[in-house]
Amino acid sequence: MADGRLVGDKMSHASESAAAGKPRPLARGSIRAVILALLFSAAASGVLAVQGGDTSVGQQLFQKNCIGCHTIGGGTLVGPDLQGVTERRDQQWLVSWIENPDQVRASGDPIAQQLDQQFPVKMPNLGLTRAQAEQIVAYLAAQSGAAPAASPAAAALLAGDVVHGKDLFTGNARFSAGGPACIACHSAGGVGALGGGQLGPDLTLSINKFGEAGLDGFLTNPPTQTMSAVWTGHALTPQERADLRAFLAQAAVSGRPTNTVVQLALLAIAGTALLLGLAQVIWRNRLRAVRRTMVTAARR
Amino acid sequence: MDIRAQVSMVFHLDKCIGCHTCSLACKNIWTDRKGAEYMWWNNVETKPGTGYPTLWEDQEKYKGGWEVVNEGGKPRARLKLQGRFGALANIFYNPYLPSVDDYYEPWTYDYANLLDAPEGDDQPTARAVSQITGKYIDTIEAGPNWDDDLGGSTIYAANDPNLAGLNEAERAELAELQRVVFFYLPRICNHCLNAGCVAACPAGAIYKRGEDGIVLISQEKCRGWRMCISGCPYKKTYYNWHTGKSEKCILCFPRLESGQPPACFHSCVGRIRYLGVLLYDADRIEEAISVPNQELVEAQRSIIQDPFDPKIIQAARDGGVSDAMLDAAQKSPVYKFVKLWKLALPLHAEFRTLPMLFYVPPMLPVLARVTGDGNYEVAGAADHSLAPLLSSLDRARVPLRYMANLFAAGNEEVVREVYRKLFAVRLHSRSQQVGDVPADEVQRALEIGKTTPEEAGAIFRLTARPTYQERFLVPPLHREEAIEQTISPYKERSETGFGFLETPERRW
């Protein structure tokens, strides 16, 4: 378990320094060696875990990557309830699916197609290694027979404050852990005429897509790569999640997605053009070019 | 009875030589500014011609002036342009505006090139440069007096709206090369009694000064709606594209207030211009503009009042007209030309704005004509001195019909009477100066012209040999007294001197 932890930390450390563009005074070869060693140890521990029944690494990975969308015996959220999944599905398939769902999809797998149709959000690529996927599957197998664990869905959801939720969304109020305001990447109905960022999807109808519990889970532990990268280390408090949920729930009812604003603008432009055309017709007898018309007529 | 004073004008067209000195005097003083390059508050047109802006007399196009409608069996004058609702509907979009092309694109010449051009094979030239865009103009298509440059042309002269009612033969005769004839028509703002521009202004920025009747546009109140430009049938308000406000002839009121005649009057080489005060009855304006076209000239004469009548004088005093103004009205040359002698006529009375600039129609083109064998027949030079009086008016080079369209709202009889009197005066004066006209013929001429030797003498004197003081009877305007009628003198006193554009303010 310590190994698995280490892997994550070291890797993120290495990628951070690379992303920051500040080369450390560490030889490139030695970094590669460390990474390889760690990977190997992680894979070895993963295999051991699967064989030996130690599922704590898998549990941690599950907590980190999966509970945004899935429960074990807690009911369906955005993704299916994973109670007994190791019995429903072939384990090797599960490992492949968790490791790289895109590849499975590309191979034309019928189960993948069915899942994609059945659930609102497609299984994302979480960037896990095969070893980590195996750890998770091992954990799932161990949990399948166990009593339902406590899950976000089961816990009572806090009531949120719409106004504060909007403030958090637009950045008028700061997140206590210092994450960026949602509006930097997302738009939602009710944040103003210009909308928000276009990098991420429009969140106006997100509550309908995820459901209250699903959204809470998503925000607790954002599963997508981008969100995960941004929010690691800046976890939202339960109250902040509740406020954002409340705001998005209201946006879904009263707000307008940004693309309808665009439609409205296009409609306005078309209306203006129509009115201008109409004015041309109504005032077609207006005075124009007296001298020029006279000269042209006289020369004819 | 509401007697008011109006500074009025007479232009004697027989004396106009079309030199444009008046236009340049005005241009140099008032409109030599950015945005005003195309404006000619005073312009001189060549008639027959389409004028400036092109076809300004054609109100079917420009919708200027007033029209009489029958309202419940009673004639009522209303603005041809639009009523209140029309003004509201068109406030952001006045559809009857002349474009700058209908005036002309003002230009100057690239004179610097004459001095600075590099050495080359060709003589350097000064190309025309637009004063609006600053770009070179390859072909100048119109100018402020294009009719003069193209006198008698088949494009401009042939399209003169005043030719209405002339038959094909008469039109062809006018355009025939040997007979081509034209005369000049100097125009400034008429300072009308029933001004179309004032009525059309949605901002209430145009007003007629109480003491002298000068029509002015407040540059503070003007919002640039440009309804006045359509509303004025004489197209004598102009839009300044730089300031976004409209401007017009101010009758040089700063000069008038210091006792001088307006610059165009002062500079007139032919001494054709007369300035003086008329008294009129403001209560009868509506009545005077509601009569049929044929009676318009007489109706306008009838509201001009006799400044010697004690009742009129009393009413004028009651209305606040100063004694100095009354004195000026009694000496006014305009009163003589318009009311006493009935020689001066309003331009286009059918626009029903009651213009206060009157014209003595030109006689010259009426008298000389070309006979069938191609020779000039000059009336008065032949044995039959009375011939023009008896017959040739109807065979004139410029048909009476044309003059009637210009000066008498189509009533030929009014113009005919003017010409008869003018010719009688000419014959009488010739008998006095040269002595070659038999006395009985002079007597006969005076009878036909409905005048007397005394009157003919006075007309001759004011026409041919007037002094500066006789031509320009500028009343002492006493602006300070006029102001006191609406503003307390104590308030006026505290507003020091010329006032402040920016009030001084302590900034520390």
mmCIF file of C-alpha atoms in Angstrom, chain A residues 279-280 283-299, chain B residues 50 54-55 61-62 90 93 95-98 101-102 141-142 154-156 159:
data_model
loop_
_atom_site.group_PDB
_atom_site.id
_atom_site.type_symbol
_atom_site.label_atom_id
_atom_site.label_comp_id
_atom_site.label_asym_id
_atom_site.label_seq_id
_atom_site.Cartn_x
_atom_site.Cartn_y
_atom_site.Cartn_z
ATOM 1 C CA ALA A 279 -38.050 49.896 -43.934
ATOM 2 C CA GLN A 280 -36.585 49.807 -47.424
ATOM 3 C CA TRP A 283 -39.884 54.203 -47.529
ATOM 4 C CA ARG A 284 -39.140 53.157 -51.110
ATOM 5 C CA ASN A 285 -40.549 56.477 -52.336
ATOM 6 C CA ARG A 286 -38.132 58.502 -50.265
ATOM 7 C CA LEU A 287 -36.136 61.230 -51.875
ATOM 8 C CA ARG A 288 -32.876 60.099 -53.337
ATOM 9 C CA ALA A 289 -30.425 61.407 -55.831
ATOM 10 C CA VAL A 290 -32.532 64.205 -57.346
ATOM 11 C CA ARG A 291 -29.766 65.665 -59.454
ATOM 12 C CA ARG A 292 -28.272 62.392 -60.586
ATOM 13 C CA THR A 293 -31.657 60.973 -61.590
ATOM 14 C CA MET A 294 -32.503 64.140 -63.484
ATOM 15 C CA VAL A 295 -29.213 64.137 -65.358
ATOM 16 C CA THR A 296 -29.486 60.450 -66.195
ATOM 17 C CA ALA A 297 -33.047 60.902 -67.449
ATOM 18 C CA ALA A 298 -32.101 63.926 -69.567
ATOM 19 C CA ARG A 299 -29.161 62.147 -71.165
ATOM 20 C CA THR B 50 -32.748 74.007 -61.605
ATOM 21 C CA THR B 54 -31.081 70.834 -57.715
ATOM 22 C CA LEU B 55 -34.816 71.270 -58.309
ATOM 23 C CA LYS B 61 -39.877 65.928 -54.311
ATOM 24 C CA TYR B 62 -38.817 67.891 -51.243
ATOM 25 C CA ASN B 90 -40.059 59.788 -39.182
ATOM 26 C CA TYR B 93 -35.486 58.904 -40.613
ATOM 27 C CA PRO B 95 -37.240 60.586 -46.055
ATOM 28 C CA TYR B 96 -37.257 63.924 -47.921
ATOM 29 C CA LEU B 97 -33.729 65.187 -47.490
ATOM 30 C CA PRO B 98 -31.528 66.430 -50.299
ATOM 31 C CA ASP B 101 -24.889 65.348 -54.320
ATOM 32 C CA ASP B 102 -28.043 67.411 -54.819
ATOM 33 C CA GLU B 141 -20.330 66.930 -61.680
ATOM 34 C CA ALA B 142 -22.056 69.824 -59.982
ATOM 35 C CA THR B 154 -30.865 70.800 -72.140
ATOM 36 C CA ILE B 155 -30.312 69.122 -68.807
ATOM 37 C CA TYR B 156 -30.500 71.880 -66.247
ATOM 38 C CA ASN B 159 -35.792 70.877 -66.212
#
